Amino acid sequence: MEKLGSIHSPRQIRPNPDDGLNRRTRTQPHHADLFSTLPAGSKRREHIPTPEIFLKSFYCMKKITVPAYLLVRAITLALFAAILGGVWDAWRHDSGGFESVLSSAHMMIYLSSGFAALLAGLGYLNHRNESLWRRIALAFSLVILSAPLDQAWHVYFGIESTRSSWIMWSPPHLLLMFSVIAVCMLLLKQLTHDPDQGARRFLTALTGGGLSALITLIVVPFIPTGPYHVLGFGGSFFVMFAFAAFLLFMREKNSGFGFTTEVALWSLVLGMVGAWQPLTHSPDMPPHVHVPGWVLVFTFLATSLLIDLLHKHLRKDVLGALIGFLISSMLYILAHQYFGGELSYSEQDILLGILSGAVGGFFGGATIHHLLDTK
């Protein structure tokens, strides 16, 4: 039985109420005084956040360990949502809708891209020894950097007019789009390590759909039937170069049958968001007609099925020329009846567009052949 005066007696370790301090305060280290009990009658100090608090948050984030494949899945979905918001925003500009910094399309872009960037930062902290994650973090840094650069561009050179191709080709906008493309390419490489074959195929096709939207935004000024058509129907060369190279590149990302068609379906989903009305209603855009949705659907499904059937039997440059020829022919011929008045184009324009598209597709296929098959 314990004696009353023993050092183990509870009465001896009970805090003295007269000194205003409890035992916990005496035994805690100095840096924990935020949680101590203050003397009676004293006022509690307001603690202002210091860099130490942010450093503690940073180190806590480092301790969060998430498998790489789960991070890649989440980043891919968030990035697709951000691209969808960008296409939606482009449609709002095209239709003359009211735009503000806090518009619904802008908020979708901000929240989705911010979440993707946060996950990329977490992936970098968890896997900083892997060069691929360092590249993903660098690409996201460029995405974030494009925002202040775009604001600086507006200050020194003014806000780009939607009546000019500079709305697509201003340096900050190009930096943003190519940085997101770089992120998508790096995610495609990471997706090859996903242990689930179904998730790997689905997310690869989804990323391909996002890439197609970004490529479309970059080549919009070259589209002969678009609002800018800077090179007339000769611009079909660059449009078909980009799409032939893109489709043949995506074909190599999965060996399953019908994969190119899956990519085309996701591309069409985004395409339908960005091309709803047949004739633009915006006074700030040059007059132009959107190619009808059914023409886009037939064109891209026919092309993707052709690639799925023939990619093992034809060289990529030959298949690229066939892709450029088929897309150009279907787009310019089937949509011809919808372009009347000052927007109409002649049979000579159609022939020039088809020829330019076939040549562009050939060089697009040859480029992919050089990059992928000659390693």
GROMACS .gro file of C-alpha atoms in nm:
model
  375
    1MET     CA    1   0.000   0.000   0.000
    2GLU     CA    2   0.134   0.339  -0.092
    3LYS     CA    3   0.222   0.578   0.182
    4LEU     CA    4   0.069   0.919   0.190
    5GLY     CA    5   0.402   1.097   0.164
    6SER     CA    6   0.545   0.874  -0.109
    7ILE     CA    7   0.679   1.027  -0.428
    8HIS     CA    8   0.426   0.816  -0.615
    9SER     CA    9   0.131   0.963  -0.431
   10PRO     CA   10  -0.127   1.133  -0.655
   11ARG     CA   11  -0.150   1.415  -0.405
   12GLN     CA   12   0.211   1.507  -0.474
   13ILE     CA   13   0.169   1.536  -0.853
   14ARG     CA   14  -0.156   1.727  -0.843
   15PRO     CA   15  -0.103   2.085  -0.968
   16ASN     CA   16  -0.093   2.361  -0.709
   17PRO     CA   17  -0.394   2.589  -0.770
   18ASP     CA   18  -0.214   2.885  -0.620
   19ASP     CA   19   0.064   2.918  -0.873
   20GLY     CA   20  -0.170   2.955  -1.176
   21LEU     CA   21   0.018   2.690  -1.375
   22ASN     CA   22  -0.058   2.325  -1.424
   23ARG     CA   23   0.181   2.034  -1.445
   24ARG     CA   24   0.135   2.004  -1.822
   25THR     CA   25   0.272   2.354  -1.871
   26ARG     CA   26   0.578   2.279  -1.664
   27THR     CA   27   0.668   1.960  -1.844
   28GLN     CA   28   0.597   2.070  -2.203
   29PRO     CA   29   0.878   2.211  -2.417
   30HIS     CA   30   0.889   2.581  -2.484
   31HIS     CA   31   0.755   2.560  -2.842
   32ALA     CA   32   0.423   2.416  -2.721
   33ASP     CA   33   0.318   2.721  -2.520
   34LEU     CA   34   0.036   2.785  -2.768
   35PHE     CA   35  -0.165   2.516  -2.591
   36SER     CA   36  -0.075   2.595  -2.228
   37THR     CA   37  -0.303   2.734  -1.964
   38LEU     CA   38  -0.231   3.102  -1.897
   39PRO     CA   39  -0.215   3.257  -1.550
   40ALA     CA   40  -0.545   3.383  -1.411
   41GLY     CA   41  -0.624   3.738  -1.514
   42SER     CA   42  -0.379   3.745  -1.805
   43LYS     CA   43  -0.483   3.816  -2.162
   44ARG     CA   44  -0.434   3.559  -2.435
   45ARG     CA   45  -0.202   3.678  -2.709
   46GLU     CA   46  -0.315   3.660  -3.072
   47HIS     CA   47  -0.070   3.444  -3.261
   48ILE     CA   48  -0.007   3.558  -3.617
   49PRO     CA   49   0.078   3.281  -3.868
   50THR     CA   50   0.452   3.258  -3.924
   51PRO     CA   51   0.661   3.087  -4.192
   52GLU     CA   52   0.711   2.808  -3.939
   53ILE     CA   53   0.343   2.720  -3.960
   54PHE     CA   54   0.357   2.699  -4.338
   55LEU     CA   55   0.671   2.488  -4.316
   56LYS     CA   56   0.491   2.250  -4.080
   57SER     CA   57   0.204   2.225  -4.333
   58PHE     CA   58   0.459   2.152  -4.606
   59TYR     CA   59   0.620   1.874  -4.404
   60CYS     CA   60   0.278   1.730  -4.316
   61MET     CA   61   0.200   1.718  -4.689
   62LYS     CA   62   0.526   1.534  -4.748
   63LYS     CA   63   0.412   1.264  -4.507
   64ILE     CA   64   0.099   1.194  -4.715
   65THR     CA   65   0.192   0.895  -4.928
   66VAL     CA   66  -0.033   0.806  -5.220
   67PRO     CA   67   0.045   0.538  -5.481
   68ALA     CA   68   0.167   0.694  -5.804
   69TYR     CA   69  -0.099   0.529  -6.021
   70LEU     CA   70  -0.381   0.674  -5.807
   71LEU     CA   71  -0.231   1.021  -5.832
   72VAL     CA   72  -0.204   0.986  -6.210
   73ARG     CA   73  -0.567   0.878  -6.235
   74ALA     CA   74  -0.688   1.175  -6.029
   75ILE     CA   75  -0.467   1.425  -6.216
   76THR     CA   76  -0.590   1.292  -6.551
   77LEU     CA   77  -0.956   1.332  -6.455
   78ALA     CA   78  -0.900   1.681  -6.310
   79LEU     CA   79  -0.705   1.793  -6.615
   80PHE     CA   80  -0.977   1.669  -6.849
   81ALA     CA   81  -1.230   1.868  -6.648
   82ALA     CA   82  -1.009   2.178  -6.685
   83ILE     CA   83  -0.986   2.127  -7.063
   84LEU     CA   84  -1.364   2.079  -7.078
   85GLY     CA   85  -1.399   2.411  -6.896
   86GLY     CA   86  -1.166   2.573  -7.149
   87VAL     CA   87  -1.374   2.445  -7.443
   88TRP     CA   88  -1.689   2.564  -7.268
   89ASP     CA   89  -1.531   2.906  -7.218
   90ALA     CA   90  -1.439   2.921  -7.589
   91TRP     CA   91  -1.802   2.849  -7.679
   92ARG     CA   92  -1.919   3.128  -7.450
   93HIS     CA   93  -1.686   3.374  -7.625
   94ASP     CA   94  -1.803   3.251  -7.964
   95SER     CA   95  -2.171   3.286  -7.876
   96GLY     CA   96  -2.129   3.634  -7.731
   97GLY     CA   97  -2.209   3.530  -7.375
   98PHE     CA   98  -2.124   3.749  -7.077
   99GLU     CA   99  -1.779   3.680  -6.939
  100SER     CA  100  -1.624   3.768  -6.606
  101VAL     CA  101  -1.335   3.641  -6.397
  102LEU     CA  102  -1.578   3.440  -6.183
  103SER     CA  103  -1.791   3.298  -6.465
  104SER     CA  104  -1.894   2.934  -6.435
  105ALA     CA  105  -1.657   2.823  -6.711
  106HIS     CA  106  -1.366   3.010  -6.554
  107MET     CA  107  -1.439   2.865  -6.210
  108MET     CA  108  -1.441   2.516  -6.358
  109ILE     CA  109  -1.098   2.583  -6.509
  110TYR     CA  110  -0.956   2.732  -6.189
  111LEU     CA  111  -1.081   2.462  -5.953
  112SER     CA  112  -0.994   2.167  -6.178
  113SER     CA  113  -0.649   2.288  -6.278
  114GLY     CA  114  -0.572   2.395  -5.919
  115PHE     CA  115  -0.667   2.051  -5.788
  116ALA     CA  116  -0.457   1.884  -6.058
  117ALA     CA  117  -0.160   2.107  -5.973
  118LEU     CA  118  -0.198   2.026  -5.602
  119LEU     CA  119  -0.195   1.654  -5.678
  120ALA     CA  120   0.107   1.699  -5.904
  121GLY     CA  121   0.287   1.872  -5.618
  122LEU     CA  122   0.200   1.584  -5.388
  123GLY     CA  123   0.330   1.340  -5.648
  124TYR     CA  124   0.654   1.534  -5.670
  125LEU     CA  125   0.699   1.524  -5.292
  126ASN     CA  126   0.627   1.150  -5.281
  127HIS     CA  127   0.835   1.056  -5.586
  128ARG     CA  128   1.089   1.335  -5.624
  129ASN     CA  129   1.361   1.086  -5.717
  130GLU     CA  130   1.173   0.997  -6.036
  131SER     CA  131   1.256   1.228  -6.325
  132LEU     CA  132   0.908   1.190  -6.474
  133TRP     CA  133   0.743   1.346  -6.169
  134ARG     CA  134   0.994   1.631  -6.175
  135ARG     CA  135   0.895   1.697  -6.536
  136ILE     CA  136   0.525   1.690  -6.448
  137ALA     CA  137   0.587   1.942  -6.168
  138LEU     CA  138   0.786   2.163  -6.407
  139ALA     CA  139   0.511   2.150  -6.671
  140PHE     CA  140   0.247   2.247  -6.412
  141SER     CA  141   0.474   2.533  -6.302
  142LEU     CA  142   0.465   2.665  -6.658
  143VAL     CA  143   0.085   2.633  -6.661
  144ILE     CA  144   0.068   2.847  -6.347
  145LEU     CA  145   0.330   3.092  -6.481
  146SER     CA  146   0.120   3.158  -6.791
  147ALA     CA  147  -0.143   3.343  -6.582
  148PRO     CA  148   0.076   3.635  -6.463
  149LEU     CA  149   0.246   3.647  -6.804
  150ASP     CA  150  -0.094   3.678  -6.969
  151GLN     CA  151  -0.183   3.964  -6.736
  152ALA     CA  152   0.147   4.137  -6.813
  153TRP     CA  153   0.082   4.091  -7.185
  154HIS     CA  154  -0.257   4.261  -7.144
  155VAL     CA  155  -0.096   4.552  -6.959
  156TYR     CA  156   0.173   4.617  -7.220
  157PHE     CA  157   0.000   4.509  -7.543
  158GLY     CA  158  -0.370   4.522  -7.461
  159ILE     CA  159  -0.634   4.252  -7.443
  160GLU     CA  160  -0.647   4.033  -7.752
  161SER     CA  161  -0.947   4.086  -7.976
  162THR     CA  162  -1.158   3.783  -8.058
  163ARG     CA  163  -1.163   3.913  -8.414
  164SER     CA  164  -0.792   3.838  -8.443
  165SER     CA  165  -0.602   3.510  -8.444
  166TRP     CA  166  -0.389   3.652  -8.162
  167ILE     CA  167  -0.664   3.538  -7.926
  168MET     CA  168  -0.521   3.188  -7.989
  169TRP     CA  169  -0.160   3.268  -8.071
  170SER     CA  170  -0.054   3.524  -7.811
  171PRO     CA  171   0.264   3.399  -7.637
  172PRO     CA  172   0.099   3.348  -7.294
  173HIS     CA  173  -0.189   3.152  -7.450
  174LEU     CA  174   0.052   2.936  -7.649
  175LEU     CA  175   0.260   2.878  -7.336
  176LEU     CA  176  -0.052   2.766  -7.152
  177MET     CA  177  -0.170   2.528  -7.424
  178PHE     CA  178   0.171   2.374  -7.493
  179SER     CA  179   0.233   2.334  -7.119
  180VAL     CA  180  -0.096   2.146  -7.077
  181ILE     CA  181  -0.006   1.933  -7.380
  182ALA     CA  182   0.328   1.855  -7.212
  183VAL     CA  183   0.143   1.750  -6.895
  184CYS     CA  184  -0.087   1.525  -7.101
  185MET     CA  185   0.209   1.361  -7.276
  186LEU     CA  186   0.380   1.294  -6.943
  187LEU     CA  187   0.059   1.151  -6.798
  188LEU     CA  188   0.029   0.918  -7.097
  189LYS     CA  189   0.374   0.787  -7.015
  190GLN     CA  190   0.281   0.737  -6.651
  191LEU     CA  191  -0.046   0.565  -6.741
  192THR     CA  192   0.148   0.278  -6.895
  193HIS     CA  193   0.235   0.171  -6.538
  194ASP     CA  194  -0.127   0.156  -6.419
  195PRO     CA  195  -0.193  -0.199  -6.288
  196ASP     CA  196  -0.555  -0.196  -6.411
  197GLN     CA  197  -0.580  -0.256  -6.784
  198GLY     CA  198  -0.931  -0.114  -6.806
  199ALA     CA  199  -0.836   0.206  -6.623
  200ARG     CA  200  -0.526   0.238  -6.838
  201ARG     CA  201  -0.724   0.219  -7.161
  202PHE     CA  202  -1.007   0.445  -7.043
  203LEU     CA  203  -0.782   0.721  -6.907
  204THR     CA  204  -0.550   0.705  -7.208
  205ALA     CA  205  -0.848   0.759  -7.441
  206LEU     CA  206  -0.976   1.038  -7.217
  207THR     CA  207  -0.637   1.211  -7.228
  208GLY     CA  208  -0.637   1.172  -7.605
  209GLY     CA  209  -0.972   1.350  -7.621
  210GLY     CA  210  -0.827   1.638  -7.419
  211LEU     CA  211  -0.524   1.654  -7.646
  212SER     CA  212  -0.747   1.678  -7.953
  213ALA     CA  213  -0.925   1.981  -7.805
  214LEU     CA  214  -0.594   2.155  -7.733
  215ILE     CA  215  -0.463   2.080  -8.082
  216THR     CA  216  -0.786   2.216  -8.231
  217LEU     CA  217  -0.749   2.543  -8.038
  218ILE     CA  218  -0.392   2.583  -8.163
  219VAL     CA  219  -0.477   2.521  -8.531
  220VAL     CA  220  -0.809   2.710  -8.532
  221PRO     CA  221  -0.658   3.008  -8.725
  222PHE     CA  222  -0.554   2.765  -9.003
  223ILE     CA  223  -0.896   2.602  -9.044
  224PRO     CA  224  -1.021   2.711  -9.390
  225THR     CA  225  -1.386   2.725  -9.282
  226GLY     CA  226  -1.310   2.883  -8.944
  227PRO     CA  227  -1.334   3.247  -8.835
  228TYR     CA  228  -0.974   3.342  -8.924
  229HIS     CA  229  -0.860   3.116  -9.216
  230VAL     CA  230  -0.524   3.296  -9.228
  231LEU     CA  231  -0.396   3.088  -9.523
  232GLY     CA  232  -0.725   3.014  -9.692
  233PHE     CA  233  -0.770   2.652  -9.794
  234GLY     CA  234  -0.394   2.611  -9.802
  235GLY     CA  235  -0.413   2.612  -9.422
  236SER     CA  236  -0.557   2.262  -9.447
  237PHE     CA  237  -0.194   2.143  -9.469
  238PHE     CA  238  -0.124   2.239  -9.108
  239VAL     CA  239  -0.461   2.122  -8.977
  240MET     CA  240  -0.426   1.774  -9.128
  241PHE     CA  241  -0.058   1.752  -9.036
  242ALA     CA  242  -0.158   1.802  -8.672
  243PHE     CA  243  -0.453   1.563  -8.672
  244ALA     CA  244  -0.285   1.285  -8.868
  245ALA     CA  245   0.015   1.298  -8.635
  246PHE     CA  246  -0.213   1.306  -8.330
  247LEU     CA  247  -0.431   1.011  -8.435
  248LEU     CA  248  -0.136   0.793  -8.537
  249PHE     CA  249   0.045   0.880  -8.214
  250MET     CA  250  -0.258   0.782  -8.005
  251ARG     CA  251  -0.294   0.460  -8.201
  252GLU     CA  252   0.045   0.353  -8.064
  253LYS     CA  253  -0.064   0.410  -7.704
  254ASN     CA  254  -0.285   0.103  -7.688
  255SER     CA  255  -0.278  -0.215  -7.894
  256GLY     CA  256  -0.646  -0.298  -7.840
  257PHE     CA  257  -0.884  -0.295  -8.135
  258GLY     CA  258  -1.104   0.011  -8.162
  259PHE     CA  259  -0.888   0.227  -7.939
  260THR     CA  260  -0.858   0.509  -8.195
  261THR     CA  261  -1.236   0.515  -8.217
  262GLU     CA  262  -1.258   0.561  -7.840
  263VAL     CA  263  -1.022   0.858  -7.865
  264ALA     CA  264  -1.235   1.001  -8.147
  265LEU     CA  265  -1.551   0.967  -7.937
  266TRP     CA  266  -1.400   1.168  -7.652
  267SER     CA  267  -1.277   1.422  -7.907
  268LEU     CA  268  -1.631   1.452  -8.041
  269VAL     CA  269  -1.771   1.502  -7.691
  270LEU     CA  270  -1.549   1.806  -7.648
  271GLY     CA  271  -1.613   1.914  -8.006
  272MET     CA  272  -1.988   1.920  -7.950
  273VAL     CA  273  -1.941   2.142  -7.644
  274GLY     CA  274  -1.743   2.393  -7.849
  275ALA     CA  275  -1.958   2.396  -8.164
  276TRP     CA  276  -2.322   2.410  -8.062
  277GLN     CA  277  -2.480   2.681  -8.273
  278PRO     CA  278  -2.452   2.663  -8.655
  279LEU     CA  279  -2.384   3.037  -8.701
  280THR     CA  280  -2.195   3.250  -8.454
  281HIS     CA  281  -2.403   3.517  -8.279
  282SER     CA  282  -2.115   3.711  -8.130
  283PRO     CA  283  -2.058   4.065  -8.267
  284ASP     CA  284  -1.697   4.034  -8.151
  285MET     CA  285  -1.616   3.740  -8.380
  286PRO     CA  286  -1.566   3.737  -8.757
  287PRO     CA  287  -1.872   3.589  -8.931
  288HIS     CA  288  -1.832   3.216  -8.972
  289VAL     CA  289  -2.032   2.896  -8.981
  290HIS     CA  290  -1.963   2.597  -8.762
  291VAL     CA  291  -1.943   2.266  -8.944
  292PRO     CA  292  -2.262   2.071  -8.857
  293GLY     CA  293  -2.222   1.818  -8.580
  294TRP     CA  294  -2.330   1.522  -8.793
  295VAL     CA  295  -2.051   1.601  -9.042
  296LEU     CA  296  -1.793   1.597  -8.762
  297VAL     CA  297  -1.929   1.271  -8.622
  298PHE     CA  298  -1.929   1.088  -8.957
  299THR     CA  299  -1.587   1.226  -9.049
  300PHE     CA  300  -1.402   1.136  -8.730
  301LEU     CA  301  -1.569   0.799  -8.679
  302ALA     CA  302  -1.493   0.695  -9.037
  303THR     CA  303  -1.132   0.811  -9.003
  304SER     CA  304  -1.074   0.642  -8.667
  305LEU     CA  305  -1.223   0.313  -8.790
  306LEU     CA  306  -0.997   0.332  -9.095
  307ILE     CA  307  -0.693   0.371  -8.869
  308ASP     CA  308  -0.799   0.082  -8.647
  309LEU     CA  309  -0.837  -0.143  -8.952
  310LEU     CA  310  -0.528  -0.044  -9.151
  311HIS     CA  311  -0.261   0.069  -8.902
  312LYS     CA  312  -0.086  -0.272  -8.916
  313HIS     CA  313  -0.091  -0.291  -9.296
  314LEU     CA  314   0.021   0.055  -9.412
  315ARG     CA  315   0.322   0.273  -9.343
  316LYS     CA  316   0.243   0.569  -9.121
  317ASP     CA  317   0.322   0.825  -9.390
  318VAL     CA  318   0.086   0.655  -9.638
  319LEU     CA  319  -0.182   0.616  -9.372
  320GLY     CA  320  -0.131   0.981  -9.274
  321ALA     CA  321  -0.191   1.092  -9.634
  322LEU     CA  322  -0.508   0.880  -9.639
  323ILE     CA  323  -0.622   1.039  -9.313
  324GLY     CA  324  -0.565   1.392  -9.445
  325PHE     CA  325  -0.743   1.309  -9.771
  326LEU     CA  326  -1.044   1.151  -9.602
  327ILE     CA  327  -1.097   1.421  -9.337
  328SER     CA  328  -1.053   1.705  -9.587
  329SER     CA  329  -1.284   1.547  -9.843
  330MET     CA  330  -1.565   1.477  -9.598
  331LEU     CA  331  -1.543   1.810  -9.418
  332TYR     CA  332  -1.526   2.038  -9.720
  333ILE     CA  333  -1.766   1.847  -9.944
  334LEU     CA  334  -2.036   1.755  -9.692
  335ALA     CA  335  -2.034   2.099  -9.529
  336HIS     CA  336  -2.027   2.294  -9.856
  337GLN     CA  337  -2.404   2.345  -9.871
  338TYR     CA  338  -2.409   2.519  -9.531
  339PHE     CA  339  -2.167   2.795  -9.635
  340GLY     CA  340  -2.364   3.047  -9.834
  341GLY     CA  341  -2.327   3.412  -9.930
  342GLU     CA  342  -1.996   3.570  -9.840
  343LEU     CA  343  -1.894   3.253  -9.658
  344SER     CA  344  -1.932   3.022  -9.959
  345TYR     CA  345  -1.632   2.857 -10.120
  346SER     CA  346  -1.576   2.717 -10.469
  347GLU     CA  347  -1.485   2.376 -10.610
  348GLN     CA  348  -1.130   2.503 -10.661
  349ASP     CA  349  -1.112   2.581 -10.290
  350ILE     CA  350  -1.229   2.229 -10.212
  351LEU     CA  351  -0.964   2.075 -10.436
  352LEU     CA  352  -0.693   2.292 -10.283
  353GLY     CA  353  -0.808   2.199  -9.933
  354ILE     CA  354  -0.812   1.825 -10.013
  355LEU     CA  355  -0.469   1.832 -10.178
  356SER     CA  356  -0.318   2.040  -9.897
  357GLY     CA  357  -0.476   1.811  -9.639
  358ALA     CA  358  -0.340   1.495  -9.801
  359VAL     CA  359   0.012   1.640  -9.818
  360GLY     CA  360  -0.011   1.763  -9.460
  361GLY     CA  361  -0.134   1.422  -9.344
  362PHE     CA  362   0.157   1.255  -9.524
  363PHE     CA  363   0.412   1.469  -9.342
  364GLY     CA  364   0.228   1.419  -9.014
  365GLY     CA  365   0.247   1.042  -9.056
  366ALA     CA  366   0.612   1.061  -9.163
  367THR     CA  367   0.692   1.262  -8.851
  368ILE     CA  368   0.533   1.001  -8.620
  369HIS     CA  369   0.712   0.725  -8.812
  370HIS     CA  370   1.044   0.901  -8.760
  371LEU     CA  371   0.979   0.964  -8.390
  372LEU     CA  372   0.838   0.625  -8.293
  373ASP     CA  373   0.955   0.363  -8.544
  374THR     CA  374   1.316   0.466  -8.596
  375LYS     CA  375   1.423   0.464  -8.230
   0.00000   0.00000   0.00000
